Amino acid sequence: MWEPQKQEVLDTAQKMSQRGFVVGTSGNVSLRFKDSVGRDLVAITPSGRPYDTMKLNDIVVVDLDGLRVEGELSPSIETMLHTEIYKVRKKANAVIHTHPVYGSIIAVAGLEIPAILDDQVTQMGGEIKVARYALSGSPEMTANVLAALGPRNAALMANHGAIVLGKSMQEAFTNCQLLEKTAQVYVFALALKNVTTLPAEATEVEKAFFNAVYGEG
Ligand SMILES: [Zn+2]
């Protein structure tokens, strides 16, 4: 069942791997959808499987408590991170967790990315915070990531990687690329020792735009 949803997860996971957002079997991708009785389900990549040989039926379907509804394989060990985000962020329908190079540089340095680019604020909600370190798959990691996300669509994870959300999978993947671009720009601007942040008035207007589209209020 749910072939179109599983296909979307598979296609995005393979794209994420091919474009270098993860190395090996790391990272995970999920899509939230409703079943025929209106229950929220989540299609998610399995634990520890290479992306290039991953098949449609390797994608696991779980409920919002992380319990497996369909599939033979174990869902990602970071499944709770995805389901807890969906519980809090009602407008989010796709979550992508990656280990990108420039995002990881910022996350290792423990630096927050201030609002430096227009599209960063309109698409991801502003500054990019770094979630405090916690072991992968632990409830503490989920709590730290939710705190770093706040109302925004992207965060970095200390000594680990990045996480992005979107209303759709396409949007989440765009944010995946946008976060890495923003991190790369910030790393080079820091190297040039001259970081100019966006004017406060621009950030305010762009945050209002973001909240109108993505705000949960
Ligand atoms: Zn990870």
PDB file of C-alpha atoms and ligand atoms in Angstrom:
ATOM      1  CA  MET A   1       0.000   0.000   0.000  1.00  0.00           C
ATOM      2  CA  TRP A   2       0.873   3.719  -0.181  1.00  0.00           C
ATOM      3  CA  GLU A   3       3.187   3.308  -3.184  1.00  0.00           C
ATOM      4  CA  PRO A   4       3.139   7.001  -4.255  1.00  0.00           C
ATOM      5  CA  GLN A   5       4.190   8.150  -0.756  1.00  0.00           C
ATOM      6  CA  LYS A   6       6.905   5.498  -0.483  1.00  0.00           C
ATOM      7  CA  GLN A   7       8.154   6.399  -3.984  1.00  0.00           C
ATOM      8  CA  GLU A   8       8.499  10.053  -2.976  1.00  0.00           C
ATOM      9  CA  VAL A   9      10.571   9.070   0.082  1.00  0.00           C
ATOM     10  CA  LEU A  10      12.745   6.706  -1.981  1.00  0.00           C
ATOM     11  CA  ASP A  11      13.347   9.243  -4.780  1.00  0.00           C
ATOM     12  CA  THR A  12      14.287  11.975  -2.291  1.00  0.00           C
ATOM     13  CA  ALA A  13      16.559   9.681  -0.262  1.00  0.00           C
ATOM     14  CA  GLN A  14      18.442   8.686  -3.434  1.00  0.00           C
ATOM     15  CA  LYS A  15      18.690  12.325  -4.550  1.00  0.00           C
ATOM     16  CA  MET A  16      19.975  13.297  -1.068  1.00  0.00           C
ATOM     17  CA  SER A  17      22.671  10.628  -1.301  1.00  0.00           C
ATOM     18  CA  GLN A  18      23.655  11.352  -4.931  1.00  0.00           C
ATOM     19  CA  ARG A  19      24.027  15.068  -4.238  1.00  0.00           C
ATOM     20  CA  GLY A  20      26.376  14.466  -1.318  1.00  0.00           C
ATOM     21  CA  PHE A  21      24.132  15.537   1.563  1.00  0.00           C
ATOM     22  CA  VAL A  22      25.009  12.249   3.300  1.00  0.00           C
ATOM     23  CA  VAL A  23      27.746   9.627   3.035  1.00  0.00           C
ATOM     24  CA  GLY A  24      26.965   5.879   3.178  1.00  0.00           C
ATOM     25  CA  THR A  25      23.722   4.923   4.924  1.00  0.00           C
ATOM     26  CA  SER A  26      23.417   7.993   7.174  1.00  0.00           C
ATOM     27  CA  GLY A  27      20.557  10.494   7.109  1.00  0.00           C
ATOM     28  CA  ASN A  28      16.843   9.795   6.812  1.00  0.00           C
ATOM     29  CA  VAL A  29      13.796  11.033   4.915  1.00  0.00           C
ATOM     30  CA  SER A  30      10.108  10.918   5.842  1.00  0.00           C
ATOM     31  CA  LEU A  31       6.730  11.987   4.474  1.00  0.00           C
ATOM     32  CA  ARG A  32       3.541  12.430   6.529  1.00  0.00           C
ATOM     33  CA  PHE A  33       0.209  11.511   4.915  1.00  0.00           C
ATOM     34  CA  LYS A  34      -3.306  10.464   5.906  1.00  0.00           C
ATOM     35  CA  ASP A  35      -4.714   6.961   5.471  1.00  0.00           C
ATOM     36  CA  SER A  36      -8.295   6.235   4.298  1.00  0.00           C
ATOM     37  CA  VAL A  37      -9.724   6.908   7.790  1.00  0.00           C
ATOM     38  CA  GLY A  38      -7.804  10.157   8.276  1.00  0.00           C
ATOM     39  CA  ARG A  39      -5.083   8.817  10.541  1.00  0.00           C
ATOM     40  CA  ASP A  40      -1.628  10.400  10.232  1.00  0.00           C
ATOM     41  CA  LEU A  41       0.984   7.952   8.958  1.00  0.00           C
ATOM     42  CA  VAL A  42       4.656   8.456   8.132  1.00  0.00           C
ATOM     43  CA  ALA A  43       6.621   6.776   5.309  1.00  0.00           C
ATOM     44  CA  ILE A  44      10.288   6.712   6.344  1.00  0.00           C
ATOM     45  CA  THR A  45      13.624   5.301   5.148  1.00  0.00           C
ATOM     46  CA  PRO A  46      14.776   2.078   6.842  1.00  0.00           C
ATOM     47  CA  SER A  47      17.718   1.770   9.218  1.00  0.00           C
ATOM     48  CA  GLY A  48      21.194   1.060   7.790  1.00  0.00           C
ATOM     49  CA  ARG A  49      20.400   0.373   4.132  1.00  0.00           C
ATOM     50  CA  PRO A  50      22.445   1.764   1.210  1.00  0.00           C
ATOM     51  CA  TYR A  51      20.435   4.266  -0.815  1.00  0.00           C
ATOM     52  CA  ASP A  52      21.592   3.183  -4.297  1.00  0.00           C
ATOM     53  CA  THR A  53      20.071  -0.297  -3.955  1.00  0.00           C
ATOM     54  CA  MET A  54      17.080   0.729  -1.821  1.00  0.00           C
ATOM     55  CA  LYS A  55      13.706  -0.488  -3.152  1.00  0.00           C
ATOM     56  CA  LEU A  56      10.156   0.800  -2.811  1.00  0.00           C
ATOM     57  CA  ASN A  57       9.189  -1.891  -0.314  1.00  0.00           C
ATOM     58  CA  ASP A  58      12.211  -1.120   1.886  1.00  0.00           C
ATOM     59  CA  ILE A  59      10.446   2.111   2.867  1.00  0.00           C
ATOM     60  CA  VAL A  60       8.672   1.577   6.196  1.00  0.00           C
ATOM     61  CA  VAL A  61       5.310   3.062   7.207  1.00  0.00           C
ATOM     62  CA  VAL A  62       4.830   3.948  10.890  1.00  0.00           C
ATOM     63  CA  ASP A  63       2.152   5.723  12.912  1.00  0.00           C
ATOM     64  CA  LEU A  64       2.834   8.926  14.860  1.00  0.00           C
ATOM     65  CA  ASP A  65       3.967   6.847  17.863  1.00  0.00           C
ATOM     66  CA  GLY A  66       6.666   5.291  15.658  1.00  0.00           C
ATOM     67  CA  LEU A  67       4.988   1.855  15.563  1.00  0.00           C
ATOM     68  CA  ARG A  68       5.419  -0.015  12.293  1.00  0.00           C
ATOM     69  CA  VAL A  69       2.251  -0.265  10.198  1.00  0.00           C
ATOM     70  CA  GLU A  70       3.810  -1.682   7.015  1.00  0.00           C
ATOM     71  CA  GLY A  71       7.213  -2.938   5.890  1.00  0.00           C
ATOM     72  CA  GLU A  72       9.684  -5.700   6.722  1.00  0.00           C
ATOM     73  CA  LEU A  73      12.699  -3.599   7.710  1.00  0.00           C
ATOM     74  CA  SER A  74      13.280  -1.582  10.869  1.00  0.00           C
ATOM     75  CA  PRO A  75      12.486   2.105  10.445  1.00  0.00           C
ATOM     76  CA  SER A  76      15.337   4.609  10.886  1.00  0.00           C
ATOM     77  CA  ILE A  77      16.691   4.785  14.455  1.00  0.00           C
ATOM     78  CA  GLU A  78      15.879   8.495  14.285  1.00  0.00           C
ATOM     79  CA  THR A  79      12.168   7.818  13.588  1.00  0.00           C
ATOM     80  CA  MET A  80      11.049   9.452  16.854  1.00  0.00           C
ATOM     81  CA  LEU A  81      12.770  12.653  15.786  1.00  0.00           C
ATOM     82  CA  HIS A  82      10.511  12.726  12.704  1.00  0.00           C
ATOM     83  CA  THR A  83       7.248  11.714  14.409  1.00  0.00           C
ATOM     84  CA  GLU A  84       7.730  14.152  17.304  1.00  0.00           C
ATOM     85  CA  ILE A  85       8.344  16.976  14.812  1.00  0.00           C
ATOM     86  CA  TYR A  86       5.106  16.077  12.988  1.00  0.00           C
ATOM     87  CA  LYS A  87       3.188  16.161  16.297  1.00  0.00           C
ATOM     88  CA  VAL A  88       4.388  19.684  17.083  1.00  0.00           C
ATOM     89  CA  ARG A  89       4.644  21.144  13.573  1.00  0.00           C
ATOM     90  CA  LYS A  90       1.182  20.566  12.134  1.00  0.00           C
ATOM     91  CA  LYS A  91       1.949  22.155   8.739  1.00  0.00           C
ATOM     92  CA  ALA A  92       5.084  20.084   8.153  1.00  0.00           C
ATOM     93  CA  ASN A  93       4.561  17.034   5.932  1.00  0.00           C
ATOM     94  CA  ALA A  94       8.158  16.194   5.074  1.00  0.00           C
ATOM     95  CA  VAL A  95      11.345  15.977   7.171  1.00  0.00           C
ATOM     96  CA  ILE A  96      14.873  15.406   5.851  1.00  0.00           C
ATOM     97  CA  HIS A  97      17.843  14.777   8.153  1.00  0.00           C
ATOM     98  CA  THR A  98      21.272  15.027   6.506  1.00  0.00           C
ATOM     99  CA  HIS A  99      24.984  15.218   7.339  1.00  0.00           C
ATOM    100  CA  PRO A 100      26.058  17.985   4.901  1.00  0.00           C
ATOM    101  CA  VAL A 101      29.636  19.317   4.838  1.00  0.00           C
ATOM    102  CA  TYR A 102      29.169  23.067   5.330  1.00  0.00           C
ATOM    103  CA  GLY A 103      26.244  22.674   7.725  1.00  0.00           C
ATOM    104  CA  SER A 104      28.400  20.263   9.748  1.00  0.00           C
ATOM    105  CA  ILE A 105      31.292  22.762   9.827  1.00  0.00           C
ATOM    106  CA  ILE A 106      28.977  25.336  11.403  1.00  0.00           C
ATOM    107  CA  ALA A 107      27.499  22.686  13.735  1.00  0.00           C
ATOM    108  CA  VAL A 108      30.976  21.582  14.868  1.00  0.00           C
ATOM    109  CA  ALA A 109      31.998  25.191  15.440  1.00  0.00           C
ATOM    110  CA  GLY A 110      28.776  25.610  17.456  1.00  0.00           C
ATOM    111  CA  LEU A 111      27.923  28.786  15.555  1.00  0.00           C
ATOM    112  CA  GLU A 112      24.380  29.999  14.920  1.00  0.00           C
ATOM    113  CA  ILE A 113      23.899  31.356  11.367  1.00  0.00           C
ATOM    114  CA  PRO A 114      22.401  34.839  11.656  1.00  0.00           C
ATOM    115  CA  ALA A 115      19.894  36.097   9.075  1.00  0.00           C
ATOM    116  CA  ILE A 116      22.241  36.803   6.144  1.00  0.00           C
ATOM    117  CA  LEU A 117      20.226  35.970   2.997  1.00  0.00           C
ATOM    118  CA  ASP A 118      16.699  36.856   1.865  1.00  0.00           C
ATOM    119  CA  ASP A 119      15.688  33.330   0.853  1.00  0.00           C
ATOM    120  CA  GLN A 120      17.069  31.978   4.140  1.00  0.00           C
ATOM    121  CA  VAL A 121      14.482  34.054   6.023  1.00  0.00           C
ATOM    122  CA  THR A 122      11.499  33.693   3.659  1.00  0.00           C
ATOM    123  CA  GLN A 123      11.876  29.899   3.237  1.00  0.00           C
ATOM    124  CA  MET A 124      13.463  28.751   6.498  1.00  0.00           C
ATOM    125  CA  GLY A 125      12.249  31.462   8.896  1.00  0.00           C
ATOM    126  CA  GLY A 126      15.444  33.334   9.796  1.00  0.00           C
ATOM    127  CA  GLU A 127      18.519  32.489  11.844  1.00  0.00           C
ATOM    128  CA  ILE A 128      19.696  28.864  11.912  1.00  0.00           C
ATOM    129  CA  LYS A 129      20.234  27.612  15.455  1.00  0.00           C
ATOM    130  CA  VAL A 130      22.351  24.635  16.529  1.00  0.00           C
ATOM    131  CA  ALA A 131      20.652  21.946  18.646  1.00  0.00           C
ATOM    132  CA  ARG A 132      22.718  20.928  21.684  1.00  0.00           C
ATOM    133  CA  TYR A 133      24.457  17.570  21.280  1.00  0.00           C
ATOM    134  CA  ALA A 134      22.684  14.388  22.350  1.00  0.00           C
ATOM    135  CA  LEU A 135      23.044  10.767  21.280  1.00  0.00           C
ATOM    136  CA  SER A 136      21.406   9.823  17.994  1.00  0.00           C
ATOM    137  CA  GLY A 137      17.888   8.474  18.473  1.00  0.00           C
ATOM    138  CA  SER A 138      17.609   9.595  22.116  1.00  0.00           C
ATOM    139  CA  PRO A 139      14.561  11.526  23.429  1.00  0.00           C
ATOM    140  CA  GLU A 140      17.026  14.237  24.459  1.00  0.00           C
ATOM    141  CA  MET A 141      18.134  14.670  20.833  1.00  0.00           C
ATOM    142  CA  THR A 142      14.513  15.134  19.771  1.00  0.00           C
ATOM    143  CA  ALA A 143      13.931  17.736  22.509  1.00  0.00           C
ATOM    144  CA  ASN A 144      17.116  19.620  21.586  1.00  0.00           C
ATOM    145  CA  VAL A 145      16.224  19.649  17.871  1.00  0.00           C
ATOM    146  CA  LEU A 146      12.678  20.871  18.553  1.00  0.00           C
ATOM    147  CA  ALA A 147      14.099  23.672  20.729  1.00  0.00           C
ATOM    148  CA  ALA A 148      16.583  24.702  17.997  1.00  0.00           C
ATOM    149  CA  LEU A 149      13.886  24.588  15.288  1.00  0.00           C
ATOM    150  CA  GLY A 150      11.392  26.756  17.170  1.00  0.00           C
ATOM    151  CA  PRO A 151       8.935  27.965  14.519  1.00  0.00           C
ATOM    152  CA  ARG A 152      11.554  27.695  11.751  1.00  0.00           C
ATOM    153  CA  ASN A 153      12.033  25.100   8.967  1.00  0.00           C
ATOM    154  CA  ALA A 154      15.718  24.304   9.517  1.00  0.00           C
ATOM    155  CA  ALA A 155      18.263  23.693  12.263  1.00  0.00           C
ATOM    156  CA  LEU A 156      21.743  22.299  12.670  1.00  0.00           C
ATOM    157  CA  MET A 157      22.637  19.577  15.177  1.00  0.00           C
ATOM    158  CA  ALA A 158      25.885  19.943  17.151  1.00  0.00           C
ATOM    159  CA  ASN A 159      28.613  17.492  16.011  1.00  0.00           C
ATOM    160  CA  HIS A 160      26.041  15.690  13.874  1.00  0.00           C
ATOM    161  CA  GLY A 161      24.302  17.362  10.936  1.00  0.00           C
ATOM    162  CA  ALA A 162      21.192  19.188   9.800  1.00  0.00           C
ATOM    163  CA  ILE A 163      17.420  18.894   9.721  1.00  0.00           C
ATOM    164  CA  VAL A 164      14.871  20.588   7.468  1.00  0.00           C
ATOM    165  CA  LEU A 165      11.085  20.537   7.155  1.00  0.00           C
ATOM    166  CA  GLY A 166       8.615  21.426   4.423  1.00  0.00           C
ATOM    167  CA  LYS A 167       4.893  21.406   3.707  1.00  0.00           C
ATOM    168  CA  SER A 168       5.763  19.053   0.859  1.00  0.00           C
ATOM    169  CA  MET A 169       8.727  16.821   0.037  1.00  0.00           C
ATOM    170  CA  GLN A 170       9.737  19.168  -2.775  1.00  0.00           C
ATOM    171  CA  GLU A 171       9.810  22.080  -0.359  1.00  0.00           C
ATOM    172  CA  ALA A 172      11.811  20.106   2.221  1.00  0.00           C
ATOM    173  CA  PHE A 173      14.389  19.148  -0.415  1.00  0.00           C
ATOM    174  CA  THR A 174      14.678  22.772  -1.541  1.00  0.00           C
ATOM    175  CA  ASN A 175      15.306  23.714   2.103  1.00  0.00           C
ATOM    176  CA  CYS A 176      17.932  20.987   2.304  1.00  0.00           C
ATOM    177  CA  GLN A 177      19.795  22.671  -0.574  1.00  0.00           C
ATOM    178  CA  LEU A 178      19.098  26.169   0.743  1.00  0.00           C
ATOM    179  CA  LEU A 179      20.430  25.366   4.228  1.00  0.00           C
ATOM    180  CA  GLU A 180      23.662  23.967   2.796  1.00  0.00           C
ATOM    181  CA  LYS A 181      24.042  26.974   0.471  1.00  0.00           C
ATOM    182  CA  THR A 182      23.476  29.351   3.403  1.00  0.00           C
ATOM    183  CA  ALA A 183      26.020  27.480   5.547  1.00  0.00           C
ATOM    184  CA  GLN A 184      28.570  27.576   2.712  1.00  0.00           C
ATOM    185  CA  VAL A 185      28.073  31.311   2.200  1.00  0.00           C
ATOM    186  CA  TYR A 186      28.450  31.887   5.954  1.00  0.00           C
ATOM    187  CA  VAL A 187      31.651  29.813   6.201  1.00  0.00           C
ATOM    188  CA  PHE A 188      33.254  31.835   3.379  1.00  0.00           C
ATOM    189  CA  ALA A 189      31.993  35.185   4.715  1.00  0.00           C
ATOM    190  CA  LEU A 190      33.529  34.281   8.096  1.00  0.00           C
ATOM    191  CA  ALA A 191      36.790  33.427   6.331  1.00  0.00           C
ATOM    192  CA  LEU A 192      36.737  36.876   4.693  1.00  0.00           C
ATOM    193  CA  LYS A 193      36.196  38.283   8.214  1.00  0.00           C
ATOM    194  CA  ASN A 194      33.324  40.440   7.017  1.00  0.00           C
ATOM    195  CA  VAL A 195      29.801  39.183   7.734  1.00  0.00           C
ATOM    196  CA  THR A 196      27.031  41.653   7.003  1.00  0.00           C
ATOM    197  CA  THR A 197      23.640  40.544   8.314  1.00  0.00           C
ATOM    198  CA  LEU A 198      20.354  41.540   6.665  1.00  0.00           C
ATOM    199  CA  PRO A 199      18.939  44.933   7.712  1.00  0.00           C
ATOM    200  CA  ALA A 200      16.525  44.507  10.657  1.00  0.00           C
ATOM    201  CA  GLU A 201      13.586  45.957   8.668  1.00  0.00           C
ATOM    202  CA  ALA A 202      14.085  43.417   5.867  1.00  0.00           C
ATOM    203  CA  THR A 203      14.266  40.526   8.332  1.00  0.00           C
ATOM    204  CA  GLU A 204      11.047  41.713   9.967  1.00  0.00           C
ATOM    205  CA  VAL A 205       9.131  41.860   6.658  1.00  0.00           C
ATOM    206  CA  GLU A 206      10.499  38.496   5.545  1.00  0.00           C
ATOM    207  CA  LYS A 207       9.715  36.820   8.873  1.00  0.00           C
ATOM    208  CA  ALA A 208       6.121  38.122   8.625  1.00  0.00           C
ATOM    209  CA  PHE A 209       5.919  36.539   5.151  1.00  0.00           C
ATOM    210  CA  PHE A 210       7.321  33.270   6.503  1.00  0.00           C
ATOM    211  CA  ASN A 211       4.867  33.220   9.426  1.00  0.00           C
ATOM    212  CA  ALA A 212       1.909  33.844   7.097  1.00  0.00           C
ATOM    213  CA  VAL A 213       2.888  30.769   5.064  1.00  0.00           C
ATOM    214  CA  TYR A 214       4.327  28.417   7.695  1.00  0.00           C
ATOM    215  CA  GLY A 215       3.198  29.810  11.069  1.00  0.00           C
ATOM    216  CA  GLU A 216       1.361  27.364  13.308  1.00  0.00           C
ATOM    217  CA  GLY A 217      -0.630  30.091  15.103  1.00  0.00           C
TER     218      GLY A 217
HETATM  219 ZN    ZN B   1      22.150  11.656  11.706  1.00  0.00          ZN
END
